[in-house]
Amino acid sequence: MSERPALLLLALPLLALLAAPAMGDTPGSVQAKNNMAEGKALFEQICAACHMADARGSGDGAIPSLASDANLADPAYPVGVVMNGKGAMPPFAELLTPAQVGAAITYVRTHFGNDYPQPVTEADVRKLAQP
Amino acid sequence: MTEMTTPSRRQLLTLIGRMGGAAAMYQAMTAFGHAAETQFTGPPVLTGAKPGASVVVLGAGLAGMVAAYELTKAGYSVKILEFQDRPGGRNYTLRGGDSFTESDGTVQKVQFAPGNYINPGPWRIPHHHRCLLHYCRQFGVALEPFIQLNHNGFIHSGSAFGGKPMRYKEVATDFRGHTSELLGKALNAGALDQSVSAEDKEKLLEALRHWGLLDNNMAYTSSVHVSSQRGYDQPPGGGRNGAPTPSQIAGLSDVLDPQVWTAMSFYFNYVMQTTMFQPVGGMDMIGKAFARQVGKLITYNAKVTKVAQGGDGVTVSYKDAPSGKMQSVSADYCVCTIPLSIISQVEMQVGPKLAAAMKAVPYAGQLKMGLEFKRRFWEEDDNIYGGHSFTDQAIAQLSYPNDRMFSKGPAVLLGAFARDLGAFQLTAMTPEQRIEAALKQGEVFHPQYRKEYMNGVSVPWSRVPWILGCTSRWSEANREKHYRNLVEMDGRVVLAGEHASYYGGWMEGSLLSGIDAITQIHERVTAA
């Protein structure tokens, strides 16, 4: 018995993501793959759920505004946050492809008072996503 | 019997509990074959509290209320500050006449008929959540079965069965049949002779034949025998046309669609196993029952802005929402149950370890929708009484009402229980668009939807203003790094709530963490 936990720990990194939600009160279904490719659609249908359609967040700072956001200047920051999560924001690495993450970030970096025209590519996301 | 001198099991356990404390009692109970399914060993025994010792509790959800209830019982002086104008937190219920305001100000009015409701938050109770069941018993909350596994519910996948919904019993039987046939073939071909002894091979083949409903050739084929589990084309009847005719089994490729085994596996989850329960009349019966005990301690509409602590106590500053006036409460200790998704709005005077832990827990953003229909067509037309249907669309699942079956008149079903991307997609819509999406996606199961629809409400947890999220979702890596720091008392402040438990998203977790929080306070008080 006492040696079991040690053995289990070795397997944790792989199991963690799969095993954790099973303990919660969650739906019992699998979702179809989401093939959205456009940054605009991704923002409006996914990001806007919390950051709102005008990207201004929850207003009280709990969900930050992305409008005129100097944190977006260096792509490494938004890529890290979206892929790995931050605070209460969940990680999206398992939910969206690197190409989708790049498209959404590129869209936000060029809208809502942000003017960072250099696109964030799939390759950028893969490179910058290392936690 | 004659064993008057032998202590009863209960007497013995009480004795062990008194002498060795809860841990010893738990160990003993486990040895007796009791309690292995829970860490709950009964309400906390907080004897010897110092007269006048005081605690301020932040949040009148279940964690906060159980803390206040047990502390008061032990002689502590307790005050609760609650942001909303009602007790219960996520333990709540929406009924006709209620309105629900989203974080962007969007208001939905619930139009359900009297008696109908949805539980936007917790909605089902595992039979082994003994702490919650203890308080339901103690406070007289009536519970009824929550029909979890319904073999007649539907399974739908856009990429299997031609997009046609199948009954759970059909696909579950077919999955078992096809995999049994394949394993049988492998055994008979000798492919597993290295792993299975000759004796076990015989036993396993016999098991597969029966378990998988295989025919004499160890093949899974359509038959009346198979239909005795997956259902018939013409079910058994009486008299001249009484003979049943078999249904046609589905092919292996369709049955291997992940929707099939995900549903089967879902029902095996520890927290999803039957028997499950729900309170009669709505989940908020539990929150209201706690509030009957501690309601007089609660200050409502109090928005906490600061928790300051020093060597001699805690001072909590809050804004009284109606008047806008700043107020404060001082106490010896503080139990903070404010969700981590909004704790950043409170200036918390805590050490760096707890501060880091409070920022380390992501929240899931689930969404539920209640749809009211003119009649119970799922019962009347489709033979579905409670339980779920699953889909790979954004709504994720339908759940049918578990109460008042066979009744006439309007009824409410859960038209969506979405998570992850599906939940975000629905959340980003207007309430009207969400209803339209739920009708369109739900029609896959029930073509009666449009004709019978009356009204609906959607609760996107990411936009519920007082939490901006649904439930904590610890990763194992974060747990390893931050969990102990989150749940251990920091000076005079201790956190509680589902996020401070290994039962994230379950009321049991809230209660158990509330009890551990006050146990820490009590240990400190009595050690001093």
XYZ file of C-alpha atoms in Angstrom:
659
model
C 0.000 0.000 0.000
C 2.580 2.533 1.094
C 4.580 2.282 -2.120
C 1.644 2.889 -4.383
C 1.476 6.689 -4.238
C 5.102 6.926 -5.302
C 4.430 4.790 -8.352
C 1.344 6.780 -9.234
C 3.255 10.038 -9.075
C 5.395 8.956 -11.989
C 2.326 8.631 -14.166
C 0.780 11.909 -13.073
C 1.904 14.333 -15.760
C 0.138 12.222 -18.377
C -2.907 11.361 -16.330
C -3.478 14.754 -14.765
C -5.431 16.412 -17.529
C -7.510 13.369 -18.296
C -8.212 12.356 -14.736
C -8.948 15.688 -13.080
C -12.281 16.598 -14.715
C -13.712 13.112 -14.154
C -14.004 13.916 -10.453
C -16.030 17.055 -11.057
C -19.720 17.335 -11.813
C -19.328 17.449 -15.582
C -21.317 16.398 -18.655
C -20.866 12.815 -19.836
C -20.218 13.545 -23.500
C -17.387 14.180 -25.938
C -17.433 17.392 -27.961
C -16.993 17.488 -31.717
C -13.747 19.102 -32.880
C -14.003 22.828 -33.308
C -12.565 23.790 -36.679
C -12.910 27.569 -36.507
C -9.891 29.146 -38.185
C -10.644 32.882 -38.329
C -9.294 34.987 -35.476
C -12.468 37.095 -35.485
C -14.740 34.063 -35.099
C -12.516 32.571 -32.415
C -12.536 35.798 -30.443
C -16.266 36.384 -30.776
C -17.277 32.792 -30.011
C -14.702 31.749 -27.399
C -12.730 34.624 -25.866
C -15.761 36.953 -25.687
C -17.523 34.555 -23.332
C -15.426 35.994 -20.500
C -13.577 38.990 -21.967
C -16.859 40.205 -23.546
C -17.538 41.304 -27.133
C -15.801 44.665 -26.582
C -12.793 42.918 -24.958
C -13.196 45.027 -21.828
C -13.476 42.086 -19.436
C -15.608 42.101 -16.317
C -15.101 45.792 -15.536
C -13.858 45.180 -12.001
C -10.533 43.732 -13.088
C -11.278 40.140 -12.121
C -11.441 39.317 -15.836
C -8.935 41.719 -17.390
C -9.616 44.062 -20.280
C -7.725 43.290 -23.497
C -8.479 46.699 -25.005
C -5.496 49.019 -25.488
C -3.448 46.457 -23.620
C 0.300 47.056 -23.523
C 0.791 43.475 -22.291
C 0.021 42.331 -25.840
C 3.097 44.016 -27.352
C 5.275 40.963 -26.764
C 3.457 37.887 -28.163
C 5.098 35.667 -25.553
C 2.806 37.027 -22.855
C -0.603 36.368 -24.472
C 0.587 33.021 -25.853
C 1.687 31.906 -22.397
C -1.558 33.034 -20.789
C -3.843 31.429 -23.373
C -1.963 28.142 -23.594
C -1.159 27.669 -19.904
C -3.888 29.682 -18.188
C -3.433 32.387 -15.565
C -5.260 32.813 -12.299
C -8.847 31.686 -12.796
C -8.452 31.547 -16.579
C -8.231 27.926 -17.720
C -5.450 26.731 -20.037
C -6.497 26.394 -23.681
C -3.661 24.148 -24.841
C -5.994 21.136 -24.766
C -8.991 22.962 -26.253
C -7.587 24.905 -29.210
C -4.853 24.147 -31.741
C -1.723 26.327 -31.817
C -2.973 27.725 -35.149
C -6.287 28.730 -33.555
C -4.529 30.333 -30.591
C -2.261 32.268 -32.971
C -5.241 33.481 -35.018
C -7.174 34.629 -31.952
C -4.173 36.475 -30.492
C -3.387 38.093 -33.839
C -6.969 39.333 -34.009
C -6.888 40.851 -30.528
C -3.449 42.416 -31.164
C -4.884 44.277 -34.146
C -8.280 45.290 -32.722
C -9.794 46.975 -29.647
C -7.279 49.804 -29.693
C -4.313 47.471 -30.062
C -1.936 48.031 -32.983
C 0.583 45.221 -33.144
C 0.367 44.181 -36.798
C 2.965 41.379 -36.735
C 0.915 38.139 -36.941
C 1.389 35.449 -34.293
C 1.828 32.212 -36.225
C 1.249 28.598 -35.317
C 5.022 28.180 -35.103
C 5.280 31.183 -32.755
C 2.671 29.635 -30.482
C 4.453 26.292 -30.389
C 7.742 28.009 -29.607
C 6.410 30.435 -26.991
C 4.026 28.074 -25.213
C 6.685 26.341 -23.121
C 5.563 26.973 -19.537
C -29.396 -11.198 21.979
C -27.519 -12.129 25.158
C -24.507 -9.882 24.735
C -25.669 -7.178 27.095
C -22.161 -6.655 28.423
C -20.565 -6.369 25.002
C -20.629 -2.808 23.742
C -22.590 -2.298 20.571
C -20.679 -1.297 17.483
C -21.926 2.258 17.867
C -20.973 2.435 21.547
C -17.552 1.105 20.748
C -17.064 3.624 17.944
C -18.173 6.456 20.196
C -15.703 5.294 22.800
C -12.867 5.071 20.308
C -13.857 8.478 18.973
C -13.685 10.015 22.434
C -10.385 8.437 23.321
C -8.503 8.701 20.064
C -10.259 11.432 18.155
C -11.748 11.402 14.723
C -8.800 9.792 12.979
C -8.850 6.773 15.270
C -12.584 6.449 14.895
C -12.305 6.624 11.136
C -9.659 3.939 11.161
C -11.834 1.751 13.368
C -14.902 2.318 11.229
C -12.960 1.343 8.149
C -11.847 -1.835 9.902
C -15.517 -2.609 10.563
C -16.263 -2.126 6.879
C -17.973 1.216 7.446
C -17.160 4.635 6.123
C -14.538 3.593 3.605
C -16.400 5.772 1.138
C -16.080 9.077 2.930
C -13.761 11.180 5.051
C -16.762 12.374 7.031
C -16.825 10.961 10.535
C -19.647 13.042 11.917
C -19.927 16.713 12.725
C -16.839 18.276 14.302
C -16.510 18.021 18.060
C -15.363 21.480 19.126
C -15.299 21.316 22.890
C -13.617 23.820 25.170
C -14.016 26.971 23.123
C -12.956 30.147 24.934
C -15.986 32.213 25.885
C -16.287 35.209 23.615
C -13.955 33.901 20.900
C -15.208 35.348 17.622
C -15.078 34.433 13.938
C -16.140 36.413 10.884
C -17.184 34.246 7.935
C -17.022 35.651 4.409
C -19.684 34.115 2.187
C -23.022 32.486 3.043
C -22.621 29.513 0.737
C -22.553 26.003 2.154
C -18.916 26.208 3.324
C -19.546 29.452 5.175
C -22.857 28.369 6.655
C -21.636 25.001 7.910
C -18.668 26.789 9.498
C -20.983 29.301 11.178
C -23.419 26.615 12.293
C -20.839 24.393 13.965
C -18.879 27.312 15.461
C -22.029 28.780 16.979
C -22.955 25.402 18.414
C -19.516 25.240 20.052
C -19.981 28.634 21.675
C -18.183 30.955 19.284
C -19.557 34.346 18.408
C -20.025 34.384 14.619
C -20.907 36.924 11.937
C -21.337 36.185 8.232
C -20.893 38.724 5.426
C -22.613 37.836 2.148
C -22.305 39.689 -1.164
C -25.725 38.667 -2.470
C -29.177 39.295 -1.029
C -29.775 35.594 -0.352
C -28.034 32.639 1.291
C -26.738 29.548 -0.505
C -24.161 30.793 -3.024
C -24.007 28.369 -5.928
C -26.561 26.217 -4.141
C -29.571 27.861 -5.698
C -32.598 27.346 -7.882
C -34.343 29.450 -10.522
C -38.140 29.423 -10.629
C -40.850 31.359 -12.408
C -40.778 34.998 -11.323
C -37.044 35.001 -10.586
C -34.762 37.132 -12.667
C -31.128 36.568 -13.439
C -28.692 39.366 -14.275
C -25.462 38.648 -16.121
C -22.201 40.489 -15.496
C -22.806 42.774 -18.495
C -26.227 43.769 -17.172
C -28.276 41.460 -19.417
C -31.420 40.454 -17.551
C -33.390 37.256 -18.064
C -36.811 36.786 -16.498
C -37.680 33.215 -15.665
C -41.179 32.358 -16.862
C -41.555 28.773 -15.661
C -44.938 27.572 -14.427
C -45.357 27.120 -10.653
C -43.436 24.082 -9.381
C -40.972 24.054 -12.285
C -37.313 25.023 -11.789
C -33.717 24.480 -12.783
C -30.716 24.088 -10.518
C -28.042 26.167 -12.274
C -25.323 24.972 -9.897
C -25.188 21.691 -8.024
C -28.032 19.385 -8.992
C -27.192 15.800 -7.999
C -25.884 14.206 -4.830
C -23.839 10.975 -4.734
C -24.970 8.472 -2.116
C -21.522 8.524 -0.509
C -21.487 12.273 0.118
C -22.281 11.538 3.698
C -21.467 14.939 5.123
C -24.074 16.624 2.938
C -26.552 13.824 3.583
C -25.904 14.195 7.317
C -26.997 17.839 7.284
C -29.961 17.077 4.992
C -31.095 14.510 7.536
C -30.462 16.792 10.469
C -32.290 19.766 8.942
C -35.125 17.705 7.455
C -34.394 18.369 3.773
C -36.544 15.925 1.785
C -34.560 14.071 -0.876
C -35.763 12.080 -3.856
C -33.918 9.903 -6.390
C -31.988 11.621 -9.155
C -32.339 9.268 -12.115
C -28.759 9.108 -13.287
C -28.322 6.111 -15.586
C -31.250 5.793 -17.988
C -30.730 3.009 -20.509
C -33.334 4.602 -22.728
C -31.593 7.973 -22.962
C -29.973 8.880 -26.273
C -26.374 8.968 -27.472
C -25.675 11.256 -30.410
C -22.528 11.827 -32.441
C -22.303 13.725 -35.715
C -19.696 11.217 -36.879
C -21.417 7.894 -36.122
C -24.712 6.116 -36.828
C -25.314 8.518 -39.718
C -25.863 11.286 -37.166
C -28.932 9.509 -35.825
C -29.376 9.387 -32.060
C -29.198 5.889 -30.608
C -30.510 4.594 -27.319
C -27.847 4.060 -24.647
C -28.884 0.417 -24.260
C -28.370 -0.185 -27.986
C -24.863 1.210 -28.223
C -23.694 -0.059 -24.853
C -24.822 -3.592 -25.729
C -23.233 -3.350 -29.173
C -19.938 -2.053 -27.742
C -19.824 -4.974 -25.341
C -20.803 -7.464 -28.033
C -18.292 -6.363 -30.643
C -15.370 -6.080 -28.231
C -16.248 -9.483 -26.745
C -16.236 -11.041 -30.198
C -12.831 -9.527 -30.983
C -11.302 -10.641 -27.700
C -12.761 -14.117 -28.274
C -11.166 -14.250 -31.709
C -7.799 -13.235 -30.299
C -8.080 -15.918 -27.605
C -9.095 -18.618 -30.043
C -6.279 -17.696 -32.401
C -3.881 -18.283 -29.513
C -2.784 -14.657 -29.617
C -3.013 -14.366 -25.833
C -1.655 -17.760 -24.843
C 1.427 -16.089 -23.337
C -0.776 -14.011 -21.006
C -3.624 -16.364 -20.110
C -3.450 -19.870 -18.701
C -5.446 -22.594 -20.467
C -7.897 -22.692 -17.563
C -8.394 -18.931 -17.497
C -8.752 -18.911 -21.269
C -11.709 -21.263 -20.983
C -13.247 -19.167 -18.237
C -12.756 -15.980 -20.209
C -14.280 -17.450 -23.375
C -17.289 -18.536 -21.360
C -17.558 -15.057 -19.836
C -17.340 -13.374 -23.229
C -20.023 -15.647 -24.698
C -22.492 -14.640 -21.981
C -21.321 -11.101 -21.197
C -21.093 -10.201 -24.873
C -24.269 -12.111 -25.930
C -22.259 -14.012 -28.556
C -23.773 -16.783 -30.699
C -22.613 -20.406 -31.001
C -19.806 -19.325 -33.305
C -18.653 -16.722 -30.803
C -19.906 -13.996 -33.131
C -21.945 -10.913 -32.228
C -24.958 -11.018 -34.524
C -28.513 -9.687 -34.516
C -30.818 -12.040 -32.637
C -33.694 -12.123 -30.206
C -31.085 -13.079 -27.598
C -29.098 -9.900 -28.269
C -32.330 -7.923 -28.358
C -33.064 -9.051 -24.815
C -30.519 -6.385 -23.844
C -30.324 -3.880 -26.706
C -34.105 -3.816 -27.380
C -36.317 -5.230 -30.144
C -37.811 -4.160 -33.432
C -41.079 -5.614 -32.149
C -40.932 -6.144 -28.389
C -42.501 -9.219 -26.775
C -46.298 -9.095 -26.620
C -49.265 -11.292 -25.789
C -51.530 -13.551 -27.759
C -51.256 -14.231 -31.486
C -48.627 -11.633 -32.370
C -46.703 -12.043 -29.132
C -43.411 -13.193 -30.631
C -40.686 -10.529 -30.594
C -38.544 -9.686 -33.593
C -34.877 -8.736 -33.144
C -33.356 -5.331 -33.745
C -30.361 -4.883 -36.039
C -27.032 -4.427 -34.304
C -24.843 -1.467 -35.290
C -21.472 -2.005 -36.958
C -18.167 -1.973 -35.114
C -16.930 1.344 -36.574
C -19.988 3.236 -35.395
C -19.854 1.629 -31.982
C -16.203 2.671 -31.561
C -17.193 6.347 -31.717
C -15.844 7.935 -28.515
C -19.321 9.126 -27.572
C -20.266 5.521 -26.832
C -17.490 4.545 -24.469
C -17.362 8.010 -22.921
C -20.979 7.651 -21.807
C -20.395 4.103 -20.562
C -17.284 5.177 -18.697
C -19.031 8.276 -17.300
C -21.504 6.124 -15.398
C -18.623 4.201 -13.812
C -17.237 7.357 -12.192
C -17.200 7.209 -8.407
C -19.139 10.460 -8.178
C -21.624 9.467 -10.872
C -22.712 6.045 -9.658
C -26.296 5.360 -8.701
C -27.987 5.922 -6.294
C -27.997 9.726 -6.605
C -30.374 12.221 -4.978
C -31.853 15.688 -5.338
C -33.849 17.767 -2.875
C -37.592 17.773 -3.509
C -38.542 21.143 -4.999
C -35.080 22.466 -5.878
C -31.463 22.376 -4.734
C -31.831 25.620 -2.772
C -33.793 23.688 -0.152
C -30.367 22.824 1.288
C -29.098 26.403 1.382
C -32.398 27.532 2.874
C -32.216 24.801 5.516
C -28.774 26.033 6.602
C -30.055 29.605 6.547
C -32.837 28.639 8.963
C -30.044 27.795 11.413
C -27.620 30.672 10.817
C -29.661 33.253 8.868
C -29.727 35.673 11.776
C -25.930 35.877 11.647
C -25.843 36.972 7.983
C -25.360 40.538 6.757
C -26.485 40.570 3.112
C -25.400 42.890 0.270
C -21.964 43.215 1.835
C -19.123 43.515 -0.665
C -15.876 42.668 1.119
C -13.001 44.894 0.036
C -10.243 44.160 2.530
C -9.173 41.511 5.007
C -6.539 42.868 7.380
C -4.964 40.833 10.151
C -2.567 41.359 13.007
C -1.435 39.646 16.179
C -4.699 40.265 17.988
C -7.360 39.813 15.345
C -8.836 40.280 11.917
C -10.614 43.327 10.510
C -12.786 42.934 7.440
C -13.837 46.037 5.517
C -16.930 45.864 3.357
C -19.251 48.089 1.429
C -22.923 47.972 2.254
C -24.280 47.908 -1.301
C -27.646 49.673 -0.761
C -26.169 52.655 1.104
C -22.692 52.597 -0.425
C -21.293 53.055 3.080
C -18.027 51.422 4.118
C -18.273 49.308 7.248
C -16.009 46.938 9.121
C -16.186 43.889 11.322
C -13.479 42.732 13.692
C -13.061 39.232 15.039
C -10.422 36.897 16.400
C -10.421 34.762 13.252
C -11.744 34.766 9.672
C -13.071 31.995 7.441
C -12.944 33.246 3.851
C -15.061 31.309 1.350
C -14.931 33.902 -1.447
C -14.325 32.080 -4.749
C -10.766 32.384 -6.063
C -12.107 33.656 -9.389
C -13.049 36.964 -7.738
C -10.744 37.059 -4.718
C -8.469 39.434 -6.648
C -11.076 42.125 -5.887
C -10.340 41.793 -2.176
C -7.164 43.159 -0.618
C -6.111 40.110 1.375
C -3.424 40.574 3.996
C -1.959 37.087 3.818
C 1.468 35.544 3.427
C 3.151 34.960 0.063
C 2.403 31.218 -0.052
C -1.343 31.638 0.351
C -1.322 34.659 -1.954
C 0.342 32.554 -4.657
C -2.056 29.644 -4.107
C -5.078 31.927 -4.464
C -3.853 32.842 -7.953
C -3.106 29.304 -9.064
C -6.512 27.733 -9.553
C -8.332 27.912 -12.891
C -12.116 27.893 -12.981
C -14.364 26.009 -15.382
C -17.019 28.060 -17.159
C -19.949 25.707 -17.512
C -23.380 26.729 -18.747
C -26.816 25.314 -18.047
C -30.127 26.023 -19.729
C -33.645 25.231 -18.591
C -36.274 24.852 -21.297
C -39.961 24.687 -20.497
C -42.253 22.659 -22.754
C -46.024 22.350 -22.863
C -45.934 18.647 -22.044
C -43.592 15.804 -21.111
C -43.153 14.462 -24.637
C -39.915 12.727 -23.599
C -42.020 10.620 -21.259
C -45.218 10.361 -23.300
C -43.667 9.786 -26.739
C -40.105 8.639 -26.091
C -40.295 6.563 -22.872
C -37.594 8.589 -21.132
C -38.116 9.154 -17.413
C -35.232 11.125 -15.925
C -31.575 10.588 -16.786
C -29.599 12.033 -19.676
C -29.045 12.126 -23.425
C -25.543 12.955 -24.665
C -24.399 14.768 -27.813
C -21.152 16.040 -29.322
C -22.781 19.435 -29.982
C -22.148 22.488 -27.778
C -25.125 21.781 -25.470
C -23.366 18.493 -24.526
C -26.404 16.880 -22.923
C -30.083 16.973 -22.091
C -31.297 15.927 -18.671
C -34.883 15.050 -18.019
C -36.796 16.013 -14.880
C -36.590 13.451 -12.089
C -39.705 14.570 -10.282
C -43.458 14.559 -10.829
C -43.271 11.998 -13.631
C -46.486 11.351 -15.571
C -47.845 14.761 -14.563
C -49.779 16.899 -17.015
C -48.889 20.432 -17.975
C -45.635 22.294 -18.570
C -42.358 20.722 -17.533
C -38.741 21.871 -17.602
C -35.833 19.868 -18.907
C -32.169 20.764 -18.759
C -31.571 21.781 -22.374
C -27.815 22.232 -22.058
C -25.038 21.356 -19.655
C -22.134 22.688 -21.636
C -18.461 22.831 -20.769
C -15.175 23.977 -22.270
C -15.503 25.350 -25.811
C -19.194 24.482 -26.064
C -19.896 26.465 -22.921
C -17.865 29.447 -24.122
C -19.651 29.411 -27.475
C -23.068 29.478 -25.859
C -21.976 32.012 -23.228
C -20.788 34.452 -25.910
C -24.318 34.523 -27.387
C -27.310 36.608 -26.336
C -29.938 34.764 -24.257
C -32.179 34.564 -27.343
C -29.382 33.112 -29.471
C -28.617 30.552 -26.774
C -32.232 29.377 -26.765
C -32.231 29.106 -30.538
C -28.985 27.079 -30.441
C -30.365 24.793 -27.725
C -33.571 24.196 -29.693
C -31.688 23.506 -32.895
C -29.230 21.126 -31.264
C -31.810 19.430 -29.037
C -34.122 18.804 -31.977
C -31.684 16.078 -32.988
C -33.151 14.043 -30.142
C -36.694 15.321 -29.999
C -38.441 16.612 -33.136
C -41.273 17.737 -30.823
C -39.050 20.580 -29.519
C -40.303 23.490 -31.656
C -43.957 22.609 -31.358
C -43.918 22.205 -27.588
C -41.421 24.934 -26.572
C -42.683 27.688 -24.261
C -39.734 29.570 -22.717
C -36.238 29.124 -21.344
C -33.389 30.553 -19.313
C -29.623 30.193 -19.639
C -27.045 30.519 -16.871
C -23.499 31.042 -18.204
C -21.333 30.781 -15.118
C -18.515 32.845 -16.633
C -20.988 35.737 -16.589
C -22.528 35.176 -13.184
C -21.458 38.469 -11.594
C -20.696 37.189 -8.107
C -18.324 34.428 -9.213
C -17.346 34.833 -12.908
C -16.762 31.098 -13.212
C -18.335 27.817 -12.208
C -16.038 25.592 -10.209
C -12.371 25.268 -9.394
C -10.429 22.949 -11.597
C -7.148 21.998 -10.006
C -4.489 20.369 -12.147
C -2.391 17.767 -10.376
C 0.682 19.944 -10.834
C -1.028 22.912 -9.156
C -2.308 20.729 -6.353
C 1.176 19.484 -5.646
C 2.536 23.007 -5.495
C -0.277 25.017 -3.904
C -3.031 22.928 -2.262
C -1.523 22.685 1.240
C -0.714 26.380 1.198
C -4.289 27.200 0.190
C -5.999 25.200 2.910
C -3.636 25.848 5.810
C -4.464 28.673 8.148
C -2.508 31.832 7.410
C -2.177 33.786 10.658
C -5.823 34.262 11.610
C -7.340 33.665 8.200
C -8.343 30.294 6.758
C -9.919 29.604 3.377
C -12.843 27.260 2.712
C -15.070 26.325 -0.201
C -15.167 23.699 -2.911
C -11.850 25.108 -4.181
C -10.266 24.143 -0.848
C -11.120 20.467 -1.260
C -10.459 17.405 -3.375
C -14.172 17.448 -4.259
C -14.104 20.463 -6.582
C -17.575 21.475 -7.707
C -19.382 19.270 -5.209
C -21.273 20.503 -2.161
C -19.548 17.764 -0.150
C -16.214 19.465 -0.840
C -17.538 22.822 0.383
C -18.843 21.311 3.606
C -15.766 19.199 4.357
C -13.471 22.159 3.753
C -15.653 24.363 5.968
C -15.366 21.807 8.735
C -11.593 21.535 8.354
C -11.271 25.325 8.405
C -13.076 25.688 11.734
C -11.221 22.682 13.128
C -7.980 24.565 12.449
C -9.343 27.644 14.192
C -10.523 25.591 17.134
C -7.174 23.840 17.468
C -5.493 27.231 17.571
C -7.932 28.600 20.123
C -7.688 25.620 22.459
C -3.889 25.359 22.142
C -3.433 28.953 23.236
